[in-house]
XYZ file of C-alpha atoms in Angstrom:
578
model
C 0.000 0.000 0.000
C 2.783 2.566 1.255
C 4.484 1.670 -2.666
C 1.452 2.775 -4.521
C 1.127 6.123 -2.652
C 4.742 6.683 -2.129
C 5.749 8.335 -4.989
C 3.428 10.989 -4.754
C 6.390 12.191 -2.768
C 9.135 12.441 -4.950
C 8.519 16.488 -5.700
C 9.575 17.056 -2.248
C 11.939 13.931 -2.163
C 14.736 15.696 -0.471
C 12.792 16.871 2.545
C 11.599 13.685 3.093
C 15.257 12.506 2.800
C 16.963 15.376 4.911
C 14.421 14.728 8.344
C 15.580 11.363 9.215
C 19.219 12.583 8.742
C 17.677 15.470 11.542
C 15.722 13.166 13.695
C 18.828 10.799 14.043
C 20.990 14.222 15.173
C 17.995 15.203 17.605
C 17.843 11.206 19.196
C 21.720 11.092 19.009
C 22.008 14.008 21.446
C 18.821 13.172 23.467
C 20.525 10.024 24.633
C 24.113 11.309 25.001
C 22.201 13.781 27.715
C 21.500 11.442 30.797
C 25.137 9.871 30.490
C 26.418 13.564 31.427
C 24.220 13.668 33.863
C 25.512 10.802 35.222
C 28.937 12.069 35.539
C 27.867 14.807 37.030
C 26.167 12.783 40.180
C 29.129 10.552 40.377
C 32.082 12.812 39.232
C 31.360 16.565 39.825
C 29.269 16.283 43.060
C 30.980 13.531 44.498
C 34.382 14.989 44.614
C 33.209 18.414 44.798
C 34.642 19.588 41.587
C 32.300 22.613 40.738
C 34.247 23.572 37.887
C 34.088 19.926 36.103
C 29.709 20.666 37.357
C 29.821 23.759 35.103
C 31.546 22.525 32.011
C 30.164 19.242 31.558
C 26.108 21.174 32.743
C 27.277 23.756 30.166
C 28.309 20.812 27.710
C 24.611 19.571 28.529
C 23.126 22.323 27.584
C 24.343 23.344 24.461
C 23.731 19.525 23.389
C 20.165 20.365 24.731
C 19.861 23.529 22.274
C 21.455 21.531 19.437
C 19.151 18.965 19.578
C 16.223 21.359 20.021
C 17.605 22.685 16.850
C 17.334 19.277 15.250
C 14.247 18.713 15.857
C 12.729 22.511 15.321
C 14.242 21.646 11.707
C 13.037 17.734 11.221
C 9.510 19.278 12.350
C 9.672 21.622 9.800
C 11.040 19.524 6.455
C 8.350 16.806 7.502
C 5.598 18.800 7.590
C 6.892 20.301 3.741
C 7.018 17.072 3.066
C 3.879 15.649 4.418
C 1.982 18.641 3.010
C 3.371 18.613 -0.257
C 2.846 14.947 -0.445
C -1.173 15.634 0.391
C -0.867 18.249 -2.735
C 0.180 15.787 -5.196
C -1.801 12.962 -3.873
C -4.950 15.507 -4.463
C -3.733 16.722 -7.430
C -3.826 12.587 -8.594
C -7.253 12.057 -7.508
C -8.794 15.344 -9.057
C -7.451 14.133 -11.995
C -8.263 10.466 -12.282
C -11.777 11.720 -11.803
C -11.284 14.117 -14.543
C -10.520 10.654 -16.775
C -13.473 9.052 -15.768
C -16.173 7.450 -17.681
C -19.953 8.676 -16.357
C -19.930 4.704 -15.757
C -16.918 5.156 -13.647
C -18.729 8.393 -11.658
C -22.021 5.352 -11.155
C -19.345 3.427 -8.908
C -17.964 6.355 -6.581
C -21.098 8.485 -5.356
C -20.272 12.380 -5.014
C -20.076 12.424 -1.135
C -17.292 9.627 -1.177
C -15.088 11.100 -3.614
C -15.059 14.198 -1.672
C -14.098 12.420 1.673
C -11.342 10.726 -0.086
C -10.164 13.791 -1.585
C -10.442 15.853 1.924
C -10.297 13.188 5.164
C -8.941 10.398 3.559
C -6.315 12.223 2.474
C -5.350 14.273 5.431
C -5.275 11.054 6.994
C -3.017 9.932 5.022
C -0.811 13.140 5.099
C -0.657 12.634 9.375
C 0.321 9.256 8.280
C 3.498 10.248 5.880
C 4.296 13.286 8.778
C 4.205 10.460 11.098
C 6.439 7.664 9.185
C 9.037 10.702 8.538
C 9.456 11.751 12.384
C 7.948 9.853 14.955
C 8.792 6.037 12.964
C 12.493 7.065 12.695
C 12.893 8.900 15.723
C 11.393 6.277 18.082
C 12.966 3.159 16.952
C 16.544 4.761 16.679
C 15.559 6.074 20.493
C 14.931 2.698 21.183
C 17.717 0.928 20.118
C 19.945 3.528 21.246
C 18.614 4.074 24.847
C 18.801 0.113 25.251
C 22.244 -0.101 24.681
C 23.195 2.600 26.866
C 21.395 1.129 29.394
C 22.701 -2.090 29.083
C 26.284 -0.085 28.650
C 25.374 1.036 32.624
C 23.715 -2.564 34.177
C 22.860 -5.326 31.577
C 21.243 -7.274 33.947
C 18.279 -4.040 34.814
C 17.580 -3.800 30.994
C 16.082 -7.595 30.845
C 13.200 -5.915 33.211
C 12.058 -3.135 29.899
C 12.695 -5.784 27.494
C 10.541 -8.413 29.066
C 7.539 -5.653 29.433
C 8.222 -4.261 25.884
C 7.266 -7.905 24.663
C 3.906 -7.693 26.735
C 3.390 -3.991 24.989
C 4.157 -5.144 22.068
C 1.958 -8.309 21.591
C -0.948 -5.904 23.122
C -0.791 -3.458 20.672
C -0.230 -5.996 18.047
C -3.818 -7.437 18.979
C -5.172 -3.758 18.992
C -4.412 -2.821 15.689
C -5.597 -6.372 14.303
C -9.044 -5.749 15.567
C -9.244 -2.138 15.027
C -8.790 -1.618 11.048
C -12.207 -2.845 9.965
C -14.070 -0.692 12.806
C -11.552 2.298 10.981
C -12.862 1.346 7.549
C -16.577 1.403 8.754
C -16.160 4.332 10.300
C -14.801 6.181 7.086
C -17.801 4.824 5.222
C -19.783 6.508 7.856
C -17.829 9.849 6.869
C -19.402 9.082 3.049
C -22.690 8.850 4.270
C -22.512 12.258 6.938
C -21.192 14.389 3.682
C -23.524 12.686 1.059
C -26.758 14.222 3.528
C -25.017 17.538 3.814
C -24.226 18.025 0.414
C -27.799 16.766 -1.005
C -29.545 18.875 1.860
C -27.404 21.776 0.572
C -27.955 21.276 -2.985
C -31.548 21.066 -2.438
C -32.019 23.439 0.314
C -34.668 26.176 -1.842
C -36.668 22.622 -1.989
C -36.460 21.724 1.499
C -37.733 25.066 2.667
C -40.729 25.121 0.157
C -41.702 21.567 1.584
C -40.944 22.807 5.285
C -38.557 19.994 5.515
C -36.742 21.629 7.647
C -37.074 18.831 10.748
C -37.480 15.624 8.831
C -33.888 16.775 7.161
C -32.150 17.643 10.742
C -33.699 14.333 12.318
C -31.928 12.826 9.114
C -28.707 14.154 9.940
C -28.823 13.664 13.027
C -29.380 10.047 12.354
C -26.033 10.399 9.880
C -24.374 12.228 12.574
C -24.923 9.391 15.163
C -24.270 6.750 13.376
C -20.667 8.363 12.511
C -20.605 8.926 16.107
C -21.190 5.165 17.074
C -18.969 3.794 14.507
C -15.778 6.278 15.981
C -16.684 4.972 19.253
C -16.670 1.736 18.008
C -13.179 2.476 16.636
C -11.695 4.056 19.105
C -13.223 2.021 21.694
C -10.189 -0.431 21.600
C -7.297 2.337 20.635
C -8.544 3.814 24.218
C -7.566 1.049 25.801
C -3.546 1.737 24.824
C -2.849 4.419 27.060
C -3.590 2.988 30.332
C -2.142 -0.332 29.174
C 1.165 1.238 28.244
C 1.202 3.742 31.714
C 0.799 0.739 33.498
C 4.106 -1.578 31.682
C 5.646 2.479 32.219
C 5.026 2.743 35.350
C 5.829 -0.824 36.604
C 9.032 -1.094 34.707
C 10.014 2.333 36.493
C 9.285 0.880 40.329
C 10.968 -2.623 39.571
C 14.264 -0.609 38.323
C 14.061 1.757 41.621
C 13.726 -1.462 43.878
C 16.258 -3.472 42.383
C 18.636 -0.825 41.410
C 18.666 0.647 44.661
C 19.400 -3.022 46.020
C 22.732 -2.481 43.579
C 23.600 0.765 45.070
C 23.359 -0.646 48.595
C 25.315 -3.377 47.264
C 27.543 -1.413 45.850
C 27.332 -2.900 42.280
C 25.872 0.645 40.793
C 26.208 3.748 41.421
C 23.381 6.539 41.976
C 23.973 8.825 39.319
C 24.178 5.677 37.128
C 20.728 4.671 38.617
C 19.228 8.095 37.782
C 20.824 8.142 34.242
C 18.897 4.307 33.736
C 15.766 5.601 35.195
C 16.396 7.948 32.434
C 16.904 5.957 29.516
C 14.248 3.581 30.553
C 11.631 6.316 30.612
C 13.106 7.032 26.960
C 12.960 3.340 26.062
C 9.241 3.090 27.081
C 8.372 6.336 25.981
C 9.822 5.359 22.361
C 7.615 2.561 22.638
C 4.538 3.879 23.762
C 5.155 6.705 20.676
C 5.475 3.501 18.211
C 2.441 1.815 19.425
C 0.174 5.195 19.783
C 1.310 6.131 15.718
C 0.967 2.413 14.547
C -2.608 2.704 16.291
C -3.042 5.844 13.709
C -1.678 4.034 11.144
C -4.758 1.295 11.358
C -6.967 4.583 10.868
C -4.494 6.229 8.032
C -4.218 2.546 6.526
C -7.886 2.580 5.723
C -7.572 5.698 4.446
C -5.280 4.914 1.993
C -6.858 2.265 0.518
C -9.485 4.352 -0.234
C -7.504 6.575 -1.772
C -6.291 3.496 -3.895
C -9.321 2.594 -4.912
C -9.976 5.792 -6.553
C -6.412 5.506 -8.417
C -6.750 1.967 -9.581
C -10.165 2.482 -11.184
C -9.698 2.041 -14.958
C -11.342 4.612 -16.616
C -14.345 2.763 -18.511
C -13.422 4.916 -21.929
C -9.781 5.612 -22.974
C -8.997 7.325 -26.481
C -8.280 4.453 -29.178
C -4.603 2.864 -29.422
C -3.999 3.744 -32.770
C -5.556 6.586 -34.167
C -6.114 7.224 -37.994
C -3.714 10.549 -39.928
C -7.729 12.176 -40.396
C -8.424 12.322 -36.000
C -11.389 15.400 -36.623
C -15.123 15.017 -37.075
C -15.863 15.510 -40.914
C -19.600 16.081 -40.509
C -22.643 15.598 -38.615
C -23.685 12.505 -39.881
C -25.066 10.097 -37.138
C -26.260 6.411 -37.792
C -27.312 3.979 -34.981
C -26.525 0.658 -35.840
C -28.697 -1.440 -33.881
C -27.401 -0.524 -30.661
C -28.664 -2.406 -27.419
C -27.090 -0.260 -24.007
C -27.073 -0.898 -20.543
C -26.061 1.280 -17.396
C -24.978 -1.852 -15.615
C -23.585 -4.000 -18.398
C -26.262 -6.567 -17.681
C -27.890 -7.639 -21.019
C -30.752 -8.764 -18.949
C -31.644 -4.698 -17.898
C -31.260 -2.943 -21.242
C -32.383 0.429 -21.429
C -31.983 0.547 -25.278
C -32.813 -2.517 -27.160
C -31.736 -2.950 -31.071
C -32.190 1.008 -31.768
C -31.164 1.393 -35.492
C -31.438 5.027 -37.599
C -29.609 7.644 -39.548
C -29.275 11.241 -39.570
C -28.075 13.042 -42.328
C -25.479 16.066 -41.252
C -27.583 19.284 -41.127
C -30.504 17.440 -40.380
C -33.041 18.380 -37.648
C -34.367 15.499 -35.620
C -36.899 15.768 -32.819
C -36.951 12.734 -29.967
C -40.304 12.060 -28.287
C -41.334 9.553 -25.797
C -42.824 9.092 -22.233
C -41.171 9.178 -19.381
C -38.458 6.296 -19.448
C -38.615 5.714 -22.851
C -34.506 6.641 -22.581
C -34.258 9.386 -24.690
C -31.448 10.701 -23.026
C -29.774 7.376 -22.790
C -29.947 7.546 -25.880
C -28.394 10.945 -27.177
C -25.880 10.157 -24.229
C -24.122 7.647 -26.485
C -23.501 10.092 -29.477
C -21.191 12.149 -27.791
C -19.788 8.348 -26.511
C -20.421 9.894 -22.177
C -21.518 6.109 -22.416
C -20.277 2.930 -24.398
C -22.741 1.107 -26.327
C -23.393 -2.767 -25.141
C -24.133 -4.156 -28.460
C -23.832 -2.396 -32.125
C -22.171 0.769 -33.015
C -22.935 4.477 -32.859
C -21.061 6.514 -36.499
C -20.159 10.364 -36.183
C -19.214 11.147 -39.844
C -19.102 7.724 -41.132
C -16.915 6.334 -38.124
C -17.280 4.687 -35.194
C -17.341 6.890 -32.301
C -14.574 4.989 -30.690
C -12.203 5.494 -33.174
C -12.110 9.318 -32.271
C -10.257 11.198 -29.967
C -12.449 11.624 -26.997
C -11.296 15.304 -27.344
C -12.073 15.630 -31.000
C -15.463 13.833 -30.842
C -16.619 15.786 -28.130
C -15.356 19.111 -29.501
C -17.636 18.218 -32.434
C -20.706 17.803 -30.103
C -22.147 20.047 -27.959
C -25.262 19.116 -25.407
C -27.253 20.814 -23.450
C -28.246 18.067 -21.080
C -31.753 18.110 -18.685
C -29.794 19.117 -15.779
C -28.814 22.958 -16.455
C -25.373 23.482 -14.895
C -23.755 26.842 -14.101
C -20.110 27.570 -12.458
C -19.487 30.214 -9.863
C -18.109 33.277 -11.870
C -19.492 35.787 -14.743
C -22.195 35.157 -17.412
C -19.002 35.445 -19.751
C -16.705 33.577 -17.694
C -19.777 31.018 -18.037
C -20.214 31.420 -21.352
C -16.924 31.509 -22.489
C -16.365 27.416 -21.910
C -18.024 26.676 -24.967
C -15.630 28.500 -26.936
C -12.232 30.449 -24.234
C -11.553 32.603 -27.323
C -15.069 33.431 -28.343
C -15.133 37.599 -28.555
C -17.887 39.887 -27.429
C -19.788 40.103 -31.006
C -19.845 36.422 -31.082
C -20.877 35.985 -27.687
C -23.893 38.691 -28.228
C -24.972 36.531 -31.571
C -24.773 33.104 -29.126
C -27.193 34.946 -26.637
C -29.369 36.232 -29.354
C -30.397 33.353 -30.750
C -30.543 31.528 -27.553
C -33.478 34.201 -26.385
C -31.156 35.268 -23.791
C -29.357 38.940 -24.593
C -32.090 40.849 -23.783
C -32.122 39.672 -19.776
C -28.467 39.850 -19.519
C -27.817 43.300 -21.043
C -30.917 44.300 -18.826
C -29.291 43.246 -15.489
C -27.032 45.833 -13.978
C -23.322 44.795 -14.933
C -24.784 43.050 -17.667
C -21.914 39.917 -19.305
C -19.875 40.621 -16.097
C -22.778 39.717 -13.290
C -21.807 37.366 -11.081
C -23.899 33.651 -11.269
C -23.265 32.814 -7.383
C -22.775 29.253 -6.970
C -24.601 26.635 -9.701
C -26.304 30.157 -10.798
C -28.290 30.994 -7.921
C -28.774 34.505 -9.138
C -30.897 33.469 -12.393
C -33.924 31.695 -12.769
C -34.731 28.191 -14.323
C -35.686 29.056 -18.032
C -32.557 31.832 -17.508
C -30.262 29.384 -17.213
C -31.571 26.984 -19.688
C -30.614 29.646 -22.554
C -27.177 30.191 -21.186
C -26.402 26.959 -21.266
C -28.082 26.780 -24.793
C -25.651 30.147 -25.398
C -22.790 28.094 -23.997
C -23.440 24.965 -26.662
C -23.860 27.273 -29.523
C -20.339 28.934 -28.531
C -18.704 26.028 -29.581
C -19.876 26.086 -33.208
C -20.501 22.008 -32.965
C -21.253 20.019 -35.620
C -24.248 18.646 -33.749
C -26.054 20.263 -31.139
C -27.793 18.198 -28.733
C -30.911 20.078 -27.098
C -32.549 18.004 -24.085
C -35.972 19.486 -22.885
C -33.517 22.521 -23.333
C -36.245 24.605 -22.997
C -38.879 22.980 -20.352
C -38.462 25.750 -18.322
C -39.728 28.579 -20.615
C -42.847 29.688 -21.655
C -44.375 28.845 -25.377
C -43.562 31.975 -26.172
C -39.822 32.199 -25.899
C -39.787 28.468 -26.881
C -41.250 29.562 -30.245
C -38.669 32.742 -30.387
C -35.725 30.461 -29.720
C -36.915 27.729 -31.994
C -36.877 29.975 -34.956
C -33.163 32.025 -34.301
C -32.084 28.579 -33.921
C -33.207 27.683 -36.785
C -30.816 30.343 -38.552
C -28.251 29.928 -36.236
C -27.768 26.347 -36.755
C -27.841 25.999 -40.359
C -25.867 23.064 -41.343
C -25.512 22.008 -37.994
C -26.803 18.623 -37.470
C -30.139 19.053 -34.120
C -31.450 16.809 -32.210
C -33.740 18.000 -30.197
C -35.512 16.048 -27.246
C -38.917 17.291 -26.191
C -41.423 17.162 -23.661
C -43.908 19.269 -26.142
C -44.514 18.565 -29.595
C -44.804 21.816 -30.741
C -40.860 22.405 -30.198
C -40.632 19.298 -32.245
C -42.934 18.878 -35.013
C -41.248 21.504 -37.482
C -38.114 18.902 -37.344
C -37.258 16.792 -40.388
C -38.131 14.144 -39.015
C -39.428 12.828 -35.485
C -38.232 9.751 -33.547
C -40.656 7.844 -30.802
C -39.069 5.953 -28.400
C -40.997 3.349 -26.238
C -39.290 1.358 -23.687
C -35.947 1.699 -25.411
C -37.242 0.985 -28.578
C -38.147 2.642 -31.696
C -41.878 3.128 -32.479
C -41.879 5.125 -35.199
C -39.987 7.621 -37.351
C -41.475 10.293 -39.785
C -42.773 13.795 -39.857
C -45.256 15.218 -37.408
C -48.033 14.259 -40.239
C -46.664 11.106 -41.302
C -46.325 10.393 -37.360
C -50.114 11.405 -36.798
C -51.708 9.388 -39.109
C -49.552 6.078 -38.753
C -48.244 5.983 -34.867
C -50.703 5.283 -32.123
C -48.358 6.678 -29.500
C -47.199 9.946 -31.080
C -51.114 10.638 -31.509
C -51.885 10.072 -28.324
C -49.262 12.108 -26.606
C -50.656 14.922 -29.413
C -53.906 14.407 -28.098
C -53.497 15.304 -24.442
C -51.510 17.944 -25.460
C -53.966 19.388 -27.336
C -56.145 18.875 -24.437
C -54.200 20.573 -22.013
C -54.298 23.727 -24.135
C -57.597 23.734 -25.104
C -58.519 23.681 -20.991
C -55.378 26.273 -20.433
């Protein structure tokens, strides 16, 4: 696990390389510390020699400020490290989730990926910081504090080494048991953020409904249950401390009883006594230290393979192998070739099911159906945001997955059912259909899309600011932006999804008929709750449970297809009682 993440570190490789170099100059002094000491008891103040006191205390000291030094510094180049480390590592996930397939985005719900891109990886930052100082430093405090202490009375140290087995096999059985209680509780963390972030998203809804209690009761819920599961977790990790104060504190009173035995025995000395009483509370301190970061370890550990999963999910769609000299879109040209789909890959739960037609490139093709007829599953696979199960879908005579997924989709542009807006300007907004798109061509976008009347109207006009998701505009507002945005990018089909539920028949009819100047020679598909932002269309598709029911004008369509009648029917209904 540490392999795969490791060389997220190598920007800020010699940081990470100069801190154990540090931390071994910080322990080396540390321990060198009590053996003056010890010459002071037994030397200076035993014969009285104030002047040897002073030099070897000032000797002390200045070892005391070097080390201080040391360790000032290791602090410092492991937290560069550890922090630059986290930078990269985010930096890696942001962009494998750039690469991925909508299919991909199914697996790894919204909430999660933002955990593992915000806990999972400060987790596993504490974890690097950790490995850099406190995993070097300990150990080498360990080894050397034992065989100082052995240097003074070999036969004390066998007291520390016999409890640092007991310590050791405890926290051994600790960390076994705690790593799945770690893991649940991270999954907890997913669910907590997935409630805030749909509560937040939704919150204009809540407060029409008067949700308001039944969504705090709900996070509360989340919220305990997060609780219970770091209880859960930390439920054993509590246990540690008093475990290892007790094998401290033990191995402290069985060294004063038996080494004062030795001093009245005259085998040891007292300032050698005091300088072992030292090291010992270094040995079991070092200990404690391991066992108390291996403990957050289990939590980082889970962490991190989180993180992994993220970085070890194939993208589902991956430009081809070889590509052909002639990578561009020639034309707008589409042609389903009896294509069956599926979300889940299961041929059993098709969505679309032996779908077969052509469009001709500057054609204009309307897309009816009822609800979950999968019209947008099935304008989803032009633009290839979804790979077909069966059959093929052809952009200018090719199969999409012979383009670039660059070029294809530079060639397409859809305005899906979901309007989306970023936080920033109308232009900054408008301006990713096309960066370089100037101010005439971004007034012409807006005209036709019905929107440059409402946006010169507002008070700083291209440069108001949206708010976040484009809080400051209204539904149908947004819908021509985005319909703005598409038409920036001078496609070579233009993909229009209910594009314009949200405005009145009136604008609907005004934006139908710039469009239809604007997009000469631009191949249209247009998907459409109402027929009458359909039925002018070359030709109109009907989709019924994934399949095709019919295909023809909006006569040809009313006098041979049931369904397309009948939908024209209540339509006319509804506006004769409107």
């Amino acid at each position: 696990m540490i392999g795969k993440i490791a060389p997220f570190v190598k920007k800020y490789k010699k940081f990470a390389v100069i801190t154990p170099f540090l931390v071994a100059a910080e322990v080396v002094l540390e321990v060198l510390i009590p053996l003056l000491m010890a010459k002071i008891v037994d030397v200076g103040i035993e014969q009285q020699d104030l002047r040897y006191v002073l030099r070897t205390g000032g000797f002390m000291i200045l070892m005391a400020l070097c080390s201080l030094f040391c360790g000032a510094a290791a602090g410092r180049t492991a937290a560069v490290a550890a922090t630059g480390f986290a930078c990269e590592l985010r930096k890696a996930l942001f962009d494998k989730v750039q690469e991925f397939a909508f299919a991909n985005l199914d697996r790894f719900s919204t909430a999660s990926l933002i955990t593992r891109m915000t806990t999972d990886v400060t987790n596993t930052q504490n974890m690097a910081q950790m490995m850099l100082r406190i995993l070097i430093r300990a150990p080498l405090m360990l080894v050397c504090a034992v065989c100082m202490a052995a240097y003074i009375n070999a036969r004390l140290t066998r007291i520390f080494l016999l409890a640092a087995v007991f310590l050791i096999i405890g926290i051994f059985l600790i960390m076994r048991l705690s790593y799945p209680r770690f893991r649940r509780m991270m999954e907890q963390y997913d669910g907590l953020n997935s409630r805030v972030q749909e509560n937040l998203t939704a919150i204009r809804t809540v407060k029409a409904y008067v949700r308001e209690p039944h969504e705090n009761q709900a996070f509360r819920d989340a919220a305990e249950k997060l609780c219970t599961a770091q209880r859960r977790a930390e439920k054993l990790g509590i246990l540690a401390m008093p475990m290892m104060s007790l094998i401290l504190y033990s191995c402290i009173v069985a060294i004063c009883w038996f080494g004062g035995n030795f001093i009245v025995a005259g085998t040891m000395k007292t300032g050698e006594l005091i300088s072992f009483i030292s090291y010992t509370s270094q040995i079991m301190i070092s200990l404690i230290m391991v066992a108390v970061t291996m403990l957050n370890l289990v939590l980082s550990r889970a962490s991190a393979a989180r993180i992994i999963e993220v970085l070890e999910e194939e993208p589902e769609m991956e430009d081809p192998k070889e590509l052909s000299a002639e990578s561009k879109v020639p034309d707008g040209s589409v042609r389903f070739d009896n294509v069956s789909f599926s979300y889940s890959g299961d041929k059993d739960r098709l969505v679309l099911k032996n779908v077969s037609f052509s469009v001709a490139s500057g054609e204009t093709v309307g897309i009816v159906g009822g609800t979950g007829s999968s019209k947008t599953s099935l304008v989803q696979l032009i633009p290839r945001l979804y790979d077909v199960l069966e059959g093929r879908v052809l952009v200018g005579g090719r199969d999409v997955k012979e383009y670039p997924l660059q070029a294809l989709r530079d060639s397409v542009a859809v305005v899906l059912q979901k309007n989306l807006l970023f936080s920033g300007t109308i232009e900054e907004n408008l301006k990713w259909g096309n960066p370089e798109a100037s101010e005439e061509e971004i007034a012409e976008a807006c005209e036709a899309a019905a929107a440059r009347e409402f946006i010169e109207a507002l008070p700083d006009g291209y440069k108001t600011d949206l708010g976040q998701g484009g809080v400051n505009v209204s539904g149908g507002q947004k819908q021509r932006l985005c319909i703005a945005r598409a038409l920036l990018k001078k496609p070579k089909i233009i993909i229009l999804d209910d594009s314009t539920s949200a405005v009145d028949t009136a604008t609907d009819a005004k934006i139908r008929r710039a469009l239809r100047q604007r997009l000469s020679g631009m191949t249209t598909i247009l998907i459409a709750q109402r027929l009458s932002s359909v039925q002018d269309a070359d030709r109109i598709i009907v989709l019924e449970d994934g399949q095709i029911s019919g295909i023809g004008t909006h006569e040809e369509l009313l006098r041979d297809n049931e369904i397309y009648r009948e939908i024209y029917r209540s339509q006319s209904r509804i506006e004769e009682v409107g």
